[in-house]
Amino acid sequence: MNSPKIAIVGATGAVGRVFLQLIEERAFPTSAIRLCASESSWGKKLSVNDTALVVEEVTTKVLRDVDIVFIAAGSEVSRRIAPIAID
């Protein structure tokens, strides 16, 4: 099986950063990582496994392009994004 493509929604928040830390510490196998957050964080760069990744808007296209979505955002955002991620 190929390594999954993942997205982390809320990547710049406290819980999102823990996700990123765990991915590195546990050598979580991924073929791609997409980082999503609120508009105020779009364009920021976060380092994951020594690779700079750009934070982007969570869109239907992003969610379609990944195999697993970790939602580390507040309840309002989670309620809005989860049904889209499931589809």
Short mmCIF file of C-alpha atoms in Angstrom, two decimals:
data_model
loop_
_atom_site.label_atom_id
_atom_site.label_comp_id
_atom_site.label_asym_id
_atom_site.label_seq_id
_atom_site.Cartn_x
_atom_site.Cartn_y
_atom_site.Cartn_z
CA MET A 1 0.00 0.00 0.00
CA ASN A 2 1.22 3.49 -0.84
CA SER A 3 1.71 6.01 1.94
CA PRO A 4 -1.39 8.20 2.32
CA LYS A 5 -1.71 11.85 1.41
CA ILE A 6 -2.90 13.79 4.45
CA ALA A 7 -4.31 17.21 5.25
CA ILE A 8 -4.26 18.91 8.63
CA VAL A 9 -7.00 21.51 9.06
CA GLY A 10 -6.04 23.94 11.80
CA ALA A 11 -2.34 23.26 11.30
CA THR A 12 -1.20 26.56 12.83
CA GLY A 13 -3.13 26.14 16.08
CA ALA A 14 -1.99 24.40 19.24
CA VAL A 15 -3.56 21.02 18.37
CA GLY A 16 -2.45 21.23 14.74
CA ARG A 17 1.14 21.80 15.80
CA VAL A 18 0.93 18.71 18.02
CA PHE A 19 -0.22 16.74 14.97
CA LEU A 20 2.84 17.97 13.08
CA GLN A 21 5.13 17.10 15.98
CA LEU A 22 3.67 13.58 16.19
CA ILE A 23 4.06 13.06 12.44
CA GLU A 24 7.76 13.84 12.82
CA GLU A 25 8.36 11.96 16.08
CA ARG A 26 6.60 8.79 14.93
CA ALA A 27 7.83 8.93 11.34
CA PHE A 28 4.22 8.75 10.14
CA PRO A 29 4.39 7.50 6.55
CA THR A 30 2.95 10.06 4.14
CA SER A 31 3.42 10.71 0.47
CA ALA A 32 2.13 14.29 0.80
CA ILE A 33 1.06 16.68 3.54
CA ARG A 34 -1.28 19.64 3.03
CA LEU A 35 -1.53 22.24 5.78
CA CYS A 36 -4.73 24.26 6.06
CA ALA A 37 -5.73 27.03 8.42
CA SER A 38 -7.70 30.25 8.64
CA GLU A 39 -7.19 33.10 6.22
CA SER A 40 -4.82 34.91 8.59
CA SER A 41 -2.35 32.01 8.24
CA TRP A 42 -2.53 31.47 4.47
CA GLY A 43 0.91 31.71 2.91
CA LYS A 44 2.82 31.06 6.14
CA LYS A 45 5.38 28.29 6.02
CA LEU A 46 5.70 25.49 8.56
CA SER A 47 8.47 22.94 8.62
CA VAL A 48 7.53 19.26 8.64
CA ASN A 49 10.30 16.66 8.37
CA ASP A 50 12.71 19.40 7.32
CA THR A 51 10.44 20.46 4.45
CA ALA A 52 8.83 23.90 4.34
CA LEU A 53 5.12 23.58 3.59
CA VAL A 54 2.85 26.52 2.79
CA VAL A 55 -0.36 26.91 4.76
CA GLU A 56 -3.36 27.13 2.48
CA GLU A 57 -7.12 27.50 2.49
CA VAL A 58 -9.08 24.32 3.06
CA THR A 59 -11.06 23.76 -0.12
CA THR A 60 -13.06 20.94 -1.62
CA LYS A 61 -10.19 20.38 -4.05
CA VAL A 62 -7.67 19.99 -1.23
CA LEU A 63 -9.95 17.54 0.55
CA ARG A 64 -10.44 15.52 -2.65
CA ASP A 65 -6.68 15.31 -3.19
CA VAL A 66 -5.92 13.61 0.16
CA ASP A 67 -6.66 10.25 1.74
CA ILE A 68 -6.86 11.31 5.40
CA VAL A 69 -7.99 14.61 6.94
CA PHE A 70 -7.09 15.50 10.51
CA ILE A 71 -9.34 18.32 11.71
CA ALA A 72 -7.72 20.26 14.54
CA ALA A 73 -9.92 23.32 14.35
CA GLY A 74 -12.64 24.76 16.55
CA SER A 75 -16.11 23.25 16.69
CA GLU A 76 -17.67 25.69 14.18
CA VAL A 77 -15.03 24.96 11.55
CA SER A 78 -15.10 21.24 12.32
CA ARG A 79 -18.88 21.08 11.83
CA ARG A 80 -18.51 22.80 8.48
CA ILE A 81 -15.48 20.86 7.19
CA ALA A 82 -16.20 17.31 8.43
CA PRO A 83 -19.16 16.61 6.11
CA ILE A 84 -17.18 17.90 3.13
CA ALA A 85 -14.19 15.73 4.09
CA ILE A 86 -16.42 12.66 4.39
CA ASP A 87 -17.86 13.20 0.89
#
